[in-house]
Amino acid sequence: MDTKIDDTIVAISTPIGESAIGIVRMSGGSSLKIADRIFKGKDGILPSKFKSHTIRYGWIRNKAKPIDEVLLTLMRAPKTYTREDIVEISSHGGAVSLRKILELVINCGARLAEPGEFTKRAFLNGRIDLAKAEAVLDIIRAKTDTALKLGVEQLSGGLSNKIKSIRKELIDILAHIEADIDFCEEDIETNSRKILVNKINNVSKQLEVIILDSQKSNFFREGIKVTICGRPNVGKSSLLNAILRKERAIVTPIAGTTRDIIEEFINLGGVGIRLVDTAGVVKPKDLIEHHAVRLAKNSIALSDIVLLVFDSSQKLTQRDFHLIKELKGKDVIAVLNKIDLPQRIQIGKIRKEFKKIVSVSSLKQKNIDKLEKAIAGFVYKGKVISSEGLITTNARQIGEIKQARDLLDKAKNSFIKELSLEFVALDLKLALDCLGRITGEAVDSAILDKIFSEFCIGK
Ligand SMILES: Nc1nc2c(ncn2[C@@H]2O[C@H](COP(=O)(O)OP(=O)(O)OP(=O)(O)O)[C@@H](O)[C@H]2O)c(=O)[nH]1
Ligand SMILES: [Mg+2]
């Protein structure tokens, strides 16, 4: 890792494209000096003389040539995002104006920031730990209110505090064991061993809770996958369009219209739903249909909820029964479509198979809200309950936590088998390192580079 952070970085921090305003952000020791060279306020006072955390109106100029009319925000270290001097230039949001200001700042000695480098500096300068830095990414990427709320909780220390307190418990246990190592091992009372095993167990359980929480919170972060399936022509694509309230998938009276997987994201009461329409083929006749079936099956296998659509204006067919059998064990909502037509479906047979049944008309947009409520009901009362107090973790963090838990199990077994305490101590130390990599106390440069490379430039 390039830990040299004495240079000044700059980036356009707002999306490129036409917008009302755009921001060029600088961070580092030369920020004020550079601002002095390029900014001209009404009263002629140099930015380096401004009070900290103030905004001034003026012009960005290249020598005497005006580039854009701006507001300049000046924040002196250490009370800033990076703990360094920060200057933000809010200009008119055109791409050309922003790029010209960026070039000018670079010509004055700043360097173009790498993705996530501002946040990386906040971490390297000790303002936030690594788990909080990663929460910033969650906040940027949040697609629903709940995902945003979880990200914000994380940024205020949800995971960090938990990991810190677990590490403290581990360090206490380790100190105890290392003190024991210095004595003759035979002198360690069985009682003392028992107490330590219990303590390790307790830590292990806390890690287990975080692992469970992560599975739940993933529903909110990544969204829930809901796949629409059913035999051809029952109205799957019509249902997708009805839920999306737009004509996304092609609908025709021809059986076998949909071949590909169509996936769209919707926000249902704060929960992100990845809604997937599939082909209705059951027995493929050619190569295209063969792939269509394969994709549909994959999607169903990875789904949290399946909407099995029936055409309620017709009697159940062999294909319907085939699908009912295939979906045994999955969380299914039976959707009886086409209730605007005369009803012929054997409703008793459906009731015998499914607890959740919703009758709709995709064509007439009838009862779509009821179906949405049924999906949301699954999320809140089924396996995913509530986002309250959930600690969220990303794949990297959960990997470290699982490894720490396995090491603790190993340590516990060494203890029970009365192996040398050195073994126990070693595994506990390794577990501590795993947890340290979450908050960033023990993390190498390659991991840091990987984490921050996922950020956008300017954050
Ligand atoms: N009357 C009525 N017709 C509907 C309804 N929903 C869909 N249809 C009609 O049923 C036909 C098939 O609809 P699609 O949405 O293409 O059905 P699908 O299940 O996606 O079909 P495949 O992609 O071929 O598997 C079309 O003619 C739709 O207009 C409904 O609620 N009522
Ligand atoms: Mg279709």
Tab-separated table of C-alpha atoms and ligand atoms in Angstrom, residues 231-238 250-258 279-280 337-338 340-341 361-363, ligand 1:
chain	number	residue	atom	x	y	z
A	231	ARG	CA	-46.397	-23.147	-17.590
A	232	PRO	CA	-46.535	-21.243	-20.915
A	233	ASN	CA	-49.170	-18.552	-21.438
A	234	VAL	CA	-50.446	-18.347	-17.873
A	235	GLY	CA	-49.423	-14.662	-17.784
A	236	LYS	CA	-46.004	-14.588	-16.104
A	237	SER	CA	-44.657	-11.745	-18.208
A	238	SER	CA	-47.958	-9.907	-17.835
A	250	ILE	CA	-43.064	-9.012	-24.295
A	251	VAL	CA	-46.575	-10.403	-23.851
A	252	THR	CA	-48.338	-12.349	-26.608
A	253	PRO	CA	-51.007	-15.050	-26.814
A	254	ILE	CA	-48.335	-17.320	-28.313
A	255	ALA	CA	-47.140	-19.982	-25.867
A	256	GLY	CA	-43.376	-19.813	-25.396
A	257	THR	CA	-43.009	-16.061	-25.832
A	258	THR	CA	-40.403	-15.585	-23.119
A	279	ALA	CA	-39.746	-19.020	-19.721
A	280	GLY	CA	-42.704	-21.284	-19.184
A	337	ASN	CA	-54.029	-15.167	-12.740
A	338	LYS	CA	-56.805	-14.130	-15.161
A	340	ASP	CA	-61.278	-11.400	-15.010
A	341	LEU	CA	-62.247	-14.483	-17.063
A	361	SER	CA	-55.661	-10.174	-13.018
A	362	SER	CA	-52.403	-9.004	-14.535
A	363	LEU	CA	-54.265	-7.712	-17.559
B	1	LIG	N1	-57.817	-12.121	-19.644
B	1	LIG	C1	-56.588	-12.088	-19.196
B	1	LIG	N2	-55.577	-12.369	-20.014
B	1	LIG	C2	-54.310	-12.327	-19.540
B	1	LIG	C3	-54.023	-12.000	-18.182
B	1	LIG	N3	-52.706	-12.053	-18.008
B	1	LIG	C4	-52.169	-12.384	-19.198
B	1	LIG	N4	-53.133	-12.573	-20.124
B	1	LIG	C5	-52.949	-12.935	-21.524
B	1	LIG	O1	-52.357	-14.226	-21.592
B	1	LIG	C6	-51.458	-14.300	-22.725
B	1	LIG	C7	-50.098	-14.761	-22.274
B	1	LIG	O2	-49.524	-13.793	-21.457
B	1	LIG	P1	-47.965	-13.749	-21.137
B	1	LIG	O3	-47.779	-12.743	-20.067
B	1	LIG	O4	-47.183	-13.588	-22.367
B	1	LIG	O5	-47.773	-15.213	-20.558
B	1	LIG	P2	-46.421	-15.929	-20.119
B	1	LIG	O6	-46.758	-16.841	-18.994
B	1	LIG	O7	-45.350	-14.960	-19.901
B	1	LIG	O8	-46.131	-16.818	-21.416
B	1	LIG	P3	-44.729	-17.457	-21.899
B	1	LIG	O9	-43.699	-16.398	-21.859
B	1	LIG	O10	-45.052	-17.859	-23.280
B	1	LIG	O11	-44.456	-18.602	-21.011
B	1	LIG	C8	-51.475	-12.923	-23.351
B	1	LIG	O12	-52.354	-12.905	-24.408
B	1	LIG	C9	-51.980	-12.017	-22.244
B	1	LIG	O13	-52.601	-10.869	-22.683
B	1	LIG	C10	-55.134	-11.700	-17.330
B	1	LIG	O14	-55.010	-11.389	-16.143
B	1	LIG	N5	-56.379	-11.768	-17.895
